[in-house]
CSV table of C-alpha atoms and ligand atoms in Angstrom, one decimal:
chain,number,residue,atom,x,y,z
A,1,UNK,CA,81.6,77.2,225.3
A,2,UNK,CA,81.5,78.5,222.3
A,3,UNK,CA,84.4,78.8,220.0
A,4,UNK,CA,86.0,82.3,218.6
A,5,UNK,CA,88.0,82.6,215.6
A,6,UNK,CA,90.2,85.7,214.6
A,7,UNK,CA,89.2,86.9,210.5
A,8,UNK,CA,91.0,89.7,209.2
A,9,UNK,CA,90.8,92.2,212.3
A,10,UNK,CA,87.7,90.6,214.0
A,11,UNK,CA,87.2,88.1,216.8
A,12,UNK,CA,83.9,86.1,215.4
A,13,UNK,CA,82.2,83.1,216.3
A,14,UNK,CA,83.9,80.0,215.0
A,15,UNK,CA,80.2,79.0,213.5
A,16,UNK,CA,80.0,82.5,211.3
A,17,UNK,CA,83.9,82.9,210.7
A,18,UNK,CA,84.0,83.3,206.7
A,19,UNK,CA,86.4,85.0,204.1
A,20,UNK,CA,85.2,85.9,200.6
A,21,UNK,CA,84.6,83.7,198.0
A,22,UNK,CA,87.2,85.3,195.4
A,23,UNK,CA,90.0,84.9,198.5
A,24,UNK,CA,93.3,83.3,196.9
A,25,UNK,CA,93.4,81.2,199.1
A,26,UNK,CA,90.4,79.4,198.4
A,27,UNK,CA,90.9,79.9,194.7
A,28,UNK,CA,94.8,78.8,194.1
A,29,UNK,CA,95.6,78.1,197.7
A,30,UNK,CA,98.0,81.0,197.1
A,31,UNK,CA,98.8,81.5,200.9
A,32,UNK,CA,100.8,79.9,204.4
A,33,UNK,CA,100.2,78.8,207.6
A,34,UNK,CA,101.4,77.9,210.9
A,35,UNK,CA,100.6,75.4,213.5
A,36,UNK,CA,101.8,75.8,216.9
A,37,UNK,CA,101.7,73.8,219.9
A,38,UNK,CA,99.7,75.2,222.7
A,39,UNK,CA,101.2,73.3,226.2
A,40,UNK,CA,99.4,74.2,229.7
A,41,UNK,CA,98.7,77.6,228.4
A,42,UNK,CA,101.5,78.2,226.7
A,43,UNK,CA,102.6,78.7,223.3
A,44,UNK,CA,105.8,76.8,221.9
A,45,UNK,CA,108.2,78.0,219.6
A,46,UNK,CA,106.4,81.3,218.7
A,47,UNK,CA,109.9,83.0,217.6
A,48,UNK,CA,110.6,79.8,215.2
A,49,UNK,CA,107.4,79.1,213.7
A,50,UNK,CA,106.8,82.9,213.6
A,51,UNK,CA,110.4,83.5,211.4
A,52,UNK,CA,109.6,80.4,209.1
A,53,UNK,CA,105.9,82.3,208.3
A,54,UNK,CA,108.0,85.3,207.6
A,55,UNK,CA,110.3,83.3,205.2
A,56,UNK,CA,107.0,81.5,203.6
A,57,UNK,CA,105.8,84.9,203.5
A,58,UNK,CA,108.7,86.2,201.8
A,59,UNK,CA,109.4,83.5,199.2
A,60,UNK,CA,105.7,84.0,197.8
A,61,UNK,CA,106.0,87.8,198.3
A,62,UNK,CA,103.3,88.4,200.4
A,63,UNK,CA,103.4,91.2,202.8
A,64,UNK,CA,102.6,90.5,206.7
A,65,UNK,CA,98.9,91.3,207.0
A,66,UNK,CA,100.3,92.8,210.1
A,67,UNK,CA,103.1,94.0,212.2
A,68,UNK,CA,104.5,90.2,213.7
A,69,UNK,CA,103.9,91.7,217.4
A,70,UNK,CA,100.1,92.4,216.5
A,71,UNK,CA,100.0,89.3,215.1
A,72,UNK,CA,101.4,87.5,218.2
A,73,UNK,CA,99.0,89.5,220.2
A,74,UNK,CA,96.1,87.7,218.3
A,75,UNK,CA,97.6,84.3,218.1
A,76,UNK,CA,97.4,84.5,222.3
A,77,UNK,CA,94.3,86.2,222.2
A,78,UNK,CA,92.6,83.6,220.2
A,79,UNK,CA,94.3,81.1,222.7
A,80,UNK,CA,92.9,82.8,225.6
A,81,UNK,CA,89.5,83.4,224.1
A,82,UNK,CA,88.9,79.7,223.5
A,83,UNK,CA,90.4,78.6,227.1
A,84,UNK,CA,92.8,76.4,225.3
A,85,UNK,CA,95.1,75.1,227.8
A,86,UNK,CA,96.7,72.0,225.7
A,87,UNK,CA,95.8,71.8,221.9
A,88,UNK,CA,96.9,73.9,218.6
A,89,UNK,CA,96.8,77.1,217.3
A,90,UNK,CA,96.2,77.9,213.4
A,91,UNK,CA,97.5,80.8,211.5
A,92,UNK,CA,96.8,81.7,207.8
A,93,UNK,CA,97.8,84.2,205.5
A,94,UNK,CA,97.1,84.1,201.9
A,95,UNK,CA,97.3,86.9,199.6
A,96,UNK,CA,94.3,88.1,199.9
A,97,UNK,CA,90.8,89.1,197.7
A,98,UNK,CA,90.5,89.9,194.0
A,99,UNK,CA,88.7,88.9,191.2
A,100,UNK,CA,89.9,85.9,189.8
A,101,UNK,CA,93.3,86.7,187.8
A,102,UNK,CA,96.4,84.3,187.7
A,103,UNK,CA,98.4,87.2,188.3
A,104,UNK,CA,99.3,88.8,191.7
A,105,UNK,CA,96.7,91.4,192.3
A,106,UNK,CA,97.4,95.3,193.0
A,107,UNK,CA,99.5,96.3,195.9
A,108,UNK,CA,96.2,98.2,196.8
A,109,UNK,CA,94.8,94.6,197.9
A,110,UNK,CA,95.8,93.6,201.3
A,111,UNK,CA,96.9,89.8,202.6
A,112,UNK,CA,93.8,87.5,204.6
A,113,UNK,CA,94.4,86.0,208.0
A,114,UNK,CA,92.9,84.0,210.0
A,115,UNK,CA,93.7,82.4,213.2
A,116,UNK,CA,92.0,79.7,215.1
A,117,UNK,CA,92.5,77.7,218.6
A,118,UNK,CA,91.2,74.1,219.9
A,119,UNK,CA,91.8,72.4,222.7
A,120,UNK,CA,93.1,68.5,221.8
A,121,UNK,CA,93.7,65.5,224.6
A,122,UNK,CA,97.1,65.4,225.5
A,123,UNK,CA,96.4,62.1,227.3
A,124,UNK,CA,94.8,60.6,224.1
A,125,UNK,CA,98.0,61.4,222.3
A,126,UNK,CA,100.1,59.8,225.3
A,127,UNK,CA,98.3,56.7,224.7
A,128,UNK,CA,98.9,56.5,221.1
A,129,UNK,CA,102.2,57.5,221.4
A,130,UNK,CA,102.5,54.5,223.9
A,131,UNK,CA,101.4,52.4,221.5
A,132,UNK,CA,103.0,53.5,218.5
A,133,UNK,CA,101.8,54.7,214.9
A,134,UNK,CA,101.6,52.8,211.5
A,135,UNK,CA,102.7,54.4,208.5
A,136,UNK,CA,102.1,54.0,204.9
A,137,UNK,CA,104.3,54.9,202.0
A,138,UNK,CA,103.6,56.8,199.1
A,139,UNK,CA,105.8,57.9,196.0
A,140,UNK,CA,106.8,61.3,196.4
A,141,UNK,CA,104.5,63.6,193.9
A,142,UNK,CA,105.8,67.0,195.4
A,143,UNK,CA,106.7,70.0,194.3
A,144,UNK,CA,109.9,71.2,194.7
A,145,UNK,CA,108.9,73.8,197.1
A,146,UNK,CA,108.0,71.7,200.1
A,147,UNK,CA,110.0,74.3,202.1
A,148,UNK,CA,107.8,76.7,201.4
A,149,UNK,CA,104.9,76.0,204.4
A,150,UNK,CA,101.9,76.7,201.8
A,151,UNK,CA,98.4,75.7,202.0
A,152,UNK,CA,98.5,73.3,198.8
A,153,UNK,CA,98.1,70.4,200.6
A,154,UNK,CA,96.2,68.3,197.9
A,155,UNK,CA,99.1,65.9,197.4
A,156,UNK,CA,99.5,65.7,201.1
A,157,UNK,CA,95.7,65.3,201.5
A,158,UNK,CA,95.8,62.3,199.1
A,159,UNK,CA,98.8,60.6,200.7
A,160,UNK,CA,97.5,60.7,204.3
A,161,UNK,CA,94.0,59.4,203.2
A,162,UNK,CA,95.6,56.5,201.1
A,163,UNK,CA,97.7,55.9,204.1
A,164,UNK,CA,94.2,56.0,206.6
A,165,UNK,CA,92.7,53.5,203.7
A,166,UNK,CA,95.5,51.1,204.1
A,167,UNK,CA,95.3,50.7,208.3
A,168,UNK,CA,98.1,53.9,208.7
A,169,UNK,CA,97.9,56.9,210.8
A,170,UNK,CA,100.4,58.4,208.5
A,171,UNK,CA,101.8,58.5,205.0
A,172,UNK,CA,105.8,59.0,204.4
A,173,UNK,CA,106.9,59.7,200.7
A,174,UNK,CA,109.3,57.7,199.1
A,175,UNK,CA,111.4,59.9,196.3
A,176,UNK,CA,112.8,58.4,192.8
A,177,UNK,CA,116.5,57.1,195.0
A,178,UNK,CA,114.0,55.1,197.0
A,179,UNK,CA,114.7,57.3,199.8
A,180,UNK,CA,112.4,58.7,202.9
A,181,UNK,CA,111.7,62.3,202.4
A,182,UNK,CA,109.8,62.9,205.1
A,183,UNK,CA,105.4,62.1,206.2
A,184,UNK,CA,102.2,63.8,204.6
A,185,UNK,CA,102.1,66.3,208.2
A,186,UNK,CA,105.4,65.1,210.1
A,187,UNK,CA,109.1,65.0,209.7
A,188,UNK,CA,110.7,61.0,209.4
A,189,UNK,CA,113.2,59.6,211.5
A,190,UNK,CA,114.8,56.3,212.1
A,191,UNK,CA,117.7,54.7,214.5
A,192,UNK,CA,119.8,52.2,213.0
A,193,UNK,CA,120.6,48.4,214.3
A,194,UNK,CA,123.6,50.8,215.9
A,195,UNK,CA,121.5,52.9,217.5
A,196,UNK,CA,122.8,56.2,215.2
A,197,UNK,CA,119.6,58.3,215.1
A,198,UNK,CA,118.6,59.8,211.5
A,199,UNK,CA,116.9,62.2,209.7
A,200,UNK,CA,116.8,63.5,206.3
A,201,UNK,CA,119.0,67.4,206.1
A,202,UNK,CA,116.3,70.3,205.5
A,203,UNK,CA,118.3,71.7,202.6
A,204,UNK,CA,115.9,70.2,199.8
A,205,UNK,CA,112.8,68.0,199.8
A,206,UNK,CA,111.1,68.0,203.2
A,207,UNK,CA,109.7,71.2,205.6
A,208,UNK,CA,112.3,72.7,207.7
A,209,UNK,CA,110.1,71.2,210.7
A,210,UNK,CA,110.3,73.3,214.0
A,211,UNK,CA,109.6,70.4,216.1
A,212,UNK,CA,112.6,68.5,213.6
A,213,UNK,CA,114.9,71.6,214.8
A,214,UNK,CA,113.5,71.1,218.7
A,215,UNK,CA,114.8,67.3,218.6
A,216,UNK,CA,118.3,68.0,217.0
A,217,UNK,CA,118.8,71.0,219.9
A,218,UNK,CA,118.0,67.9,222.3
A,219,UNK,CA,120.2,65.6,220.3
A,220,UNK,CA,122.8,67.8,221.1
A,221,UNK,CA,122.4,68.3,224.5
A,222,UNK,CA,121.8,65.0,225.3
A,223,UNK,CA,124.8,63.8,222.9
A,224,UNK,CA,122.7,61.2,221.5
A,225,UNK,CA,124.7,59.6,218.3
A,226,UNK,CA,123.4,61.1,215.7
A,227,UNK,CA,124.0,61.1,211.4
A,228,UNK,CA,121.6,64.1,209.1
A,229,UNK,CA,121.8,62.2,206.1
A,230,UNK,CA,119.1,60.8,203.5
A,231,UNK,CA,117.9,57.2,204.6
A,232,UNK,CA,116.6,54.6,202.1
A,233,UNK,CA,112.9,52.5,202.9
A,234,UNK,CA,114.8,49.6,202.9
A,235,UNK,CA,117.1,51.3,205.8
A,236,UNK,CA,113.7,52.3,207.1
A,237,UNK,CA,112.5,48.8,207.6
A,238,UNK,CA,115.7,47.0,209.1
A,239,UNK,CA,116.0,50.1,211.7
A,240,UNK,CA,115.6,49.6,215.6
A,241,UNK,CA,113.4,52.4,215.7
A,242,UNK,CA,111.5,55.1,213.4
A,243,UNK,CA,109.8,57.8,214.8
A,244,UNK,CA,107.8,61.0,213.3
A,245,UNK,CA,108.0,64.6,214.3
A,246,UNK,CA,105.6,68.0,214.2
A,247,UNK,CA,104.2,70.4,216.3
A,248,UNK,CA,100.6,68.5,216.2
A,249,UNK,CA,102.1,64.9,217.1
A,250,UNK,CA,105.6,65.9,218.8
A,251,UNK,CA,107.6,62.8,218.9
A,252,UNK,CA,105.1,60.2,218.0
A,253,UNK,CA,107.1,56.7,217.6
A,254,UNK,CA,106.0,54.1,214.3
A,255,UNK,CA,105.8,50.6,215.1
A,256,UNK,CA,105.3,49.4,211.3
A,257,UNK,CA,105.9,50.4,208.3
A,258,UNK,CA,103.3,49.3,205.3
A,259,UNK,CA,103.2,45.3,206.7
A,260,UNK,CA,106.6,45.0,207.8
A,261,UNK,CA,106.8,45.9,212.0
A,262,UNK,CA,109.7,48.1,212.8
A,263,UNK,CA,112.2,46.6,215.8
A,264,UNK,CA,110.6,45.1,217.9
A,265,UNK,CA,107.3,46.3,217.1
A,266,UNK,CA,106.8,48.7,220.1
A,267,UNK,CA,107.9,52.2,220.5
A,268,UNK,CA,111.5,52.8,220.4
A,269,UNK,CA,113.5,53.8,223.8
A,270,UNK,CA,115.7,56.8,221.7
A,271,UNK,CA,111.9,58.1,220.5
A,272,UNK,CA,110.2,57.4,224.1
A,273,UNK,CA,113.2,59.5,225.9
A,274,UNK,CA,112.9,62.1,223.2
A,275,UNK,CA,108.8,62.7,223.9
A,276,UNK,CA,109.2,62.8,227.4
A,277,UNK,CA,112.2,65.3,227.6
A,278,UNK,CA,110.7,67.6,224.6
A,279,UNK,CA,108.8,70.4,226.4
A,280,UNK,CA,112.6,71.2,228.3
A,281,UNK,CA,114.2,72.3,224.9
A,282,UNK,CA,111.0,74.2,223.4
A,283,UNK,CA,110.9,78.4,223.7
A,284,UNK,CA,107.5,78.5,226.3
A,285,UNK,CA,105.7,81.6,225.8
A,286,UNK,CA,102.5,82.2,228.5
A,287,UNK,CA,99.0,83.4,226.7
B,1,PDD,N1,102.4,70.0,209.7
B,1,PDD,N2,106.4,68.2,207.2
B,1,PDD,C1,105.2,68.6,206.7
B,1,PDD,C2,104.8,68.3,205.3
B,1,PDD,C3,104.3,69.2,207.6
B,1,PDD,O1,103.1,69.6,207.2
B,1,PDD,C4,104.7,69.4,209.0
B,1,PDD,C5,103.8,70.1,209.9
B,1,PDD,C6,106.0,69.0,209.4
B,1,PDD,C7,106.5,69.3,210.8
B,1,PDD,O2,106.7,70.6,211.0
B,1,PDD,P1,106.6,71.2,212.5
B,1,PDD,O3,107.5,70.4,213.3
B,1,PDD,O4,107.1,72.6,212.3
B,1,PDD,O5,105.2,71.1,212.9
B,1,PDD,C8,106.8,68.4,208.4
B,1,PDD,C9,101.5,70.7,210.5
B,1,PDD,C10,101.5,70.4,211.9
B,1,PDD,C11,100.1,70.5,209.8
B,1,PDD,O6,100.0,70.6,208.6
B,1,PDD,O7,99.1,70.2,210.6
């Protein structure tokens, strides 16, 4: 079958899709994106991923390239046309085309998007999630805007590949205080040897992850003990559990950490509970 990607108000083959060559986004990665969950046929968390593109959107003042219904219209249109029935869905919206100027370009110059669809195994990421992920840490080399959900993922490129180099599936920055932010593509979390669950607050230094704000709805509900507070590496590695969080992984539990195993070296019962009960406290939307 072959794939169909959405580019700036046309439905293309995957194989031809293209934006120009002076597009910001390609030039100063001066744009955002989304990544949603697609879960038999439907998509999760549109309203939440859809009002944290409209803050990226906003902090970088760039204007919606349209209204958000026509763009929720395309996001389950691409779905639909590529018959994904469990996999992700990719939005992108950068400022747009201009010659090659620092400086934001004319209001006359309207924002890029691009959305595309694939289909991934969900029983492929069952299996790894039953066996747990390692992760590798990485000093924290950020900007300060990590909330902001842009495209400039070189840091985060470079951290995840070291982390692949050194036997990990995943890379978690670790900040000046010695402290977990958060991974290269995931939220962190741990439980402590007293079984308190953890995770870093969203105020400063990590994406506000949707996933991240899934798992603290189900926290609640399920009146799991629970602290939002910064955790150290070294709390890290004495925990009973650590797990990582995003719409691409869900709950995906870590069994090590650099060489040191975490626990008891398998996936964690608080993280295990959490991925199976996940898809009861997500917003399902049918394409
Ligand atoms: N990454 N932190 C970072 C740096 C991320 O890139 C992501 C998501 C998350 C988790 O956010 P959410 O739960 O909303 O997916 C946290 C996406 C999936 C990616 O870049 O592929």
């Amino acid at each position: 079958m072959s794939r169909i990607a959405y580019v700036n108000g046309q439905y293309v083959p995957h194989k031809d899709a293209a934006v120009h060559i002076e597009d910001r986004g390609y030039q100063f990665a001066d744009g955002v994106y989304e990544v949603c969950e697609v879960w038999n046929q439907h998509i999760i968390d549109m309203p939440r991923h859809f009002d944290r593109l409209d803050r990226s959107l906003r902090e970088l003042r760039i204007a919606w390239p349209a209204t958000r219904k026509a763009v929720e219209f395309v996001v389950k249109e691409v779905v639909r046309r590529n018959k994904v029935n469990s996999g992700l869905v990719y939005i992108q919206v950068t400022r747009g085309v201009a010659r090659r100027d620092h400086f934001f370009p004319g209001d006359d110059v309207a924002p890029s998007i691009v959305v595309t669809a694939r289909n991934t195994s969900p029983a492929a990421a069952d299996r790894q999630a039953e066996a747990g992920i390692n992760v590798v840490t990485y000093p924290e080399n950020r900007w300060p805007r990590v909330d902001i959900k842009s495209v400039a993922l070189l840091p985060n490129v470079l951290a995840k590949q070291h982390a692949k180099d050194n036997g990990g599936k995943e890379a978690w920055y670790i900040d000046d205080e010695g402290n977990v932010t958060e991974g290269g593509s995931t939220n962190a979390w741990i439980v402590t040897g007293e079984g308190v669950l953890v995770t870093r607050p969203a105020d400063s230094g990590i994406l506000r992850g949707i996933t991240r704000a899934v798992v603290l709805d189900l926290v609640n509900r399920e009146k799991i003990r629970f602290e939002e507070r910064p955790f150290s590496l070294e709390e890290a590695l004495s925990a009973r559990e650590a797990f990582v969080t995003a719409a691409s992984t869900l709950v995906m539990p870590v069994v090590k950490i650099d060489d040191r195993i975490v626990g008891n070296g398998h996936p964690g019962t608080v993280a295990t509970a959490l991925r199976h009960l996940f898809h009861t406290a997500t917003d399902l939307q049918k394409v």
